[in-house]
Amino acid sequence: MKAKLLLKFKRTDTLGNVMEIVVWSVRGDTRYPEAVKYRLAYIPYGRRAPVVLFDNHYPKGHHKHVDGRQETYPYMSIAGLIDDFKAHAQSWGDKE
């Protein structure tokens, strides 16, 4: 089974900050037991790389990168993932 795109969203705000959310449905197996693959990135204006990134590529599984630190992410649902990502992106944006 090929991956099926569930959600693709990319927005550049008036300040030039980029938020991108991409979620695929994949076959559930040992690599992706929840049958979902995702990449959510927040890239502030003037940066080349995300300052907030949530992804779940194999073999790392669910994890997030925030301010250059990587840690495990406790995935529960797509909706929860998006809410958590947006909260982290907003929090980072508030620091600027």
mmCIF file of C-alpha atoms in Angstrom:
data_model
loop_
_atom_site.group_PDB
_atom_site.id
_atom_site.type_symbol
_atom_site.label_atom_id
_atom_site.label_comp_id
_atom_site.label_asym_id
_atom_site.label_seq_id
_atom_site.Cartn_x
_atom_site.Cartn_y
_atom_site.Cartn_z
ATOM 1 C CA MET A 1 0.000 0.000 0.000
ATOM 2 C CA LYS A 2 1.322 3.410 -0.884
ATOM 3 C CA ALA A 3 1.120 6.276 1.547
ATOM 4 C CA LYS A 4 -2.084 8.280 1.273
ATOM 5 C CA LEU A 5 -1.896 12.005 1.913
ATOM 6 C CA LEU A 6 -4.322 12.951 4.694
ATOM 7 C CA LEU A 7 -3.379 16.561 5.302
ATOM 8 C CA LYS A 8 -1.085 19.088 3.677
ATOM 9 C CA PHE A 9 -0.987 22.665 4.914
ATOM 10 C CA LYS A 10 1.609 25.354 4.364
ATOM 11 C CA ARG A 11 1.233 28.947 5.483
ATOM 12 C CA THR A 12 3.566 31.903 5.458
ATOM 13 C CA ASP A 13 2.397 34.628 7.816
ATOM 14 C CA THR A 14 2.780 38.377 7.323
ATOM 15 C CA LEU A 15 6.167 38.290 9.108
ATOM 16 C CA GLY A 16 7.529 35.615 6.768
ATOM 17 C CA ASN A 17 7.375 32.714 9.244
ATOM 18 C CA VAL A 18 6.502 29.362 7.650
ATOM 19 C CA MET A 19 4.331 26.642 9.179
ATOM 20 C CA GLU A 20 4.004 23.364 7.302
ATOM 21 C CA ILE A 21 1.999 20.293 8.310
ATOM 22 C CA VAL A 22 2.032 17.080 6.280
ATOM 23 C CA VAL A 23 0.370 13.848 7.450
ATOM 24 C CA TRP A 24 0.127 10.541 5.568
ATOM 25 C CA SER A 25 -1.776 7.361 6.232
ATOM 26 C CA VAL A 26 0.560 4.369 5.845
ATOM 27 C CA ARG A 27 0.276 0.648 6.344
ATOM 28 C CA GLY A 28 0.496 -0.158 10.036
ATOM 29 C CA ASP A 29 3.553 -2.309 10.717
ATOM 30 C CA THR A 30 6.498 -2.445 13.104
ATOM 31 C CA ARG A 31 7.888 0.785 11.623
ATOM 32 C CA TYR A 32 4.612 2.713 11.876
ATOM 33 C CA PRO A 33 2.320 0.886 14.344
ATOM 34 C CA GLU A 34 -0.178 3.783 14.419
ATOM 35 C CA ALA A 35 -0.379 3.694 10.584
ATOM 36 C CA VAL A 36 0.523 7.380 10.339
ATOM 37 C CA LYS A 37 3.600 9.244 9.163
ATOM 38 C CA TYR A 38 4.050 12.987 9.615
ATOM 39 C CA ARG A 39 6.280 16.024 9.435
ATOM 40 C CA LEU A 40 5.305 19.328 11.045
ATOM 41 C CA ALA A 41 7.739 22.231 10.796
ATOM 42 C CA TYR A 42 7.906 25.833 11.960
ATOM 43 C CA ILE A 43 10.579 27.956 10.272
ATOM 44 C CA PRO A 44 10.892 31.587 11.373
ATOM 45 C CA TYR A 45 11.697 34.266 8.827
ATOM 46 C CA GLY A 46 15.405 34.362 8.036
ATOM 47 C CA ARG A 47 16.070 30.770 9.125
ATOM 48 C CA ARG A 48 16.845 27.904 6.770
ATOM 49 C CA ALA A 49 15.934 25.083 9.147
ATOM 50 C CA PRO A 50 12.947 24.513 11.440
ATOM 51 C CA VAL A 51 13.193 25.632 15.063
ATOM 52 C CA VAL A 52 10.253 23.346 15.862
ATOM 53 C CA LEU A 53 9.940 20.009 14.050
ATOM 54 C CA PHE A 54 7.758 17.032 14.890
ATOM 55 C CA ASP A 55 8.274 13.859 12.843
ATOM 56 C CA ASN A 56 8.238 10.092 13.131
ATOM 57 C CA HIS A 57 10.611 8.624 10.595
ATOM 58 C CA TYR A 58 11.996 5.139 11.105
ATOM 59 C CA PRO A 59 13.913 4.101 13.240
ATOM 60 C CA LYS A 60 13.511 7.049 15.654
ATOM 61 C CA GLY A 61 9.740 6.853 15.940
ATOM 62 C CA HIS A 62 7.682 9.733 17.317
ATOM 63 C CA HIS A 63 9.926 12.627 18.335
ATOM 64 C CA LYS A 64 10.251 16.388 18.273
ATOM 65 C CA HIS A 65 13.054 18.865 17.787
ATOM 66 C CA VAL A 66 12.698 22.175 19.646
ATOM 67 C CA ASP A 67 15.490 24.755 19.809
ATOM 68 C CA GLY A 68 18.026 22.168 18.663
ATOM 69 C CA ARG A 69 17.023 19.584 21.274
ATOM 70 C CA GLN A 70 15.482 16.259 20.293
ATOM 71 C CA GLU A 71 13.188 14.289 22.576
ATOM 72 C CA THR A 72 10.615 11.535 22.348
ATOM 73 C CA TYR A 73 7.077 12.681 21.584
ATOM 74 C CA PRO A 74 4.147 10.801 23.230
ATOM 75 C CA TYR A 75 1.889 10.505 20.142
ATOM 76 C CA MET A 76 -1.786 9.907 20.888
ATOM 77 C CA SER A 77 -3.709 11.207 17.860
ATOM 78 C CA ILE A 78 -3.371 13.416 14.795
ATOM 79 C CA ALA A 79 -5.479 16.141 16.421
ATOM 80 C CA GLY A 80 -3.347 16.067 19.572
ATOM 81 C CA LEU A 81 -0.171 16.123 17.496
ATOM 82 C CA ILE A 82 -1.284 19.229 15.627
ATOM 83 C CA ASP A 83 -2.374 20.982 18.828
ATOM 84 C CA ASP A 84 0.952 20.218 20.532
ATOM 85 C CA PHE A 85 2.938 21.351 17.504
ATOM 86 C CA LYS A 86 1.027 24.623 17.220
ATOM 87 C CA ALA A 87 1.528 25.292 20.939
ATOM 88 C CA HIS A 88 5.292 24.780 20.606
ATOM 89 C CA ALA A 89 5.460 26.951 17.478
ATOM 90 C CA GLN A 90 3.445 29.708 19.192
ATOM 91 C CA SER A 91 5.623 29.519 22.271
ATOM 92 C CA TRP A 92 8.771 29.804 20.156
ATOM 93 C CA GLY A 93 7.282 32.699 18.204
ATOM 94 C CA ASP A 94 6.452 34.510 21.459
ATOM 95 C CA LYS A 95 10.170 34.457 22.379
ATOM 96 C CA GLU A 96 11.121 36.601 19.396
#
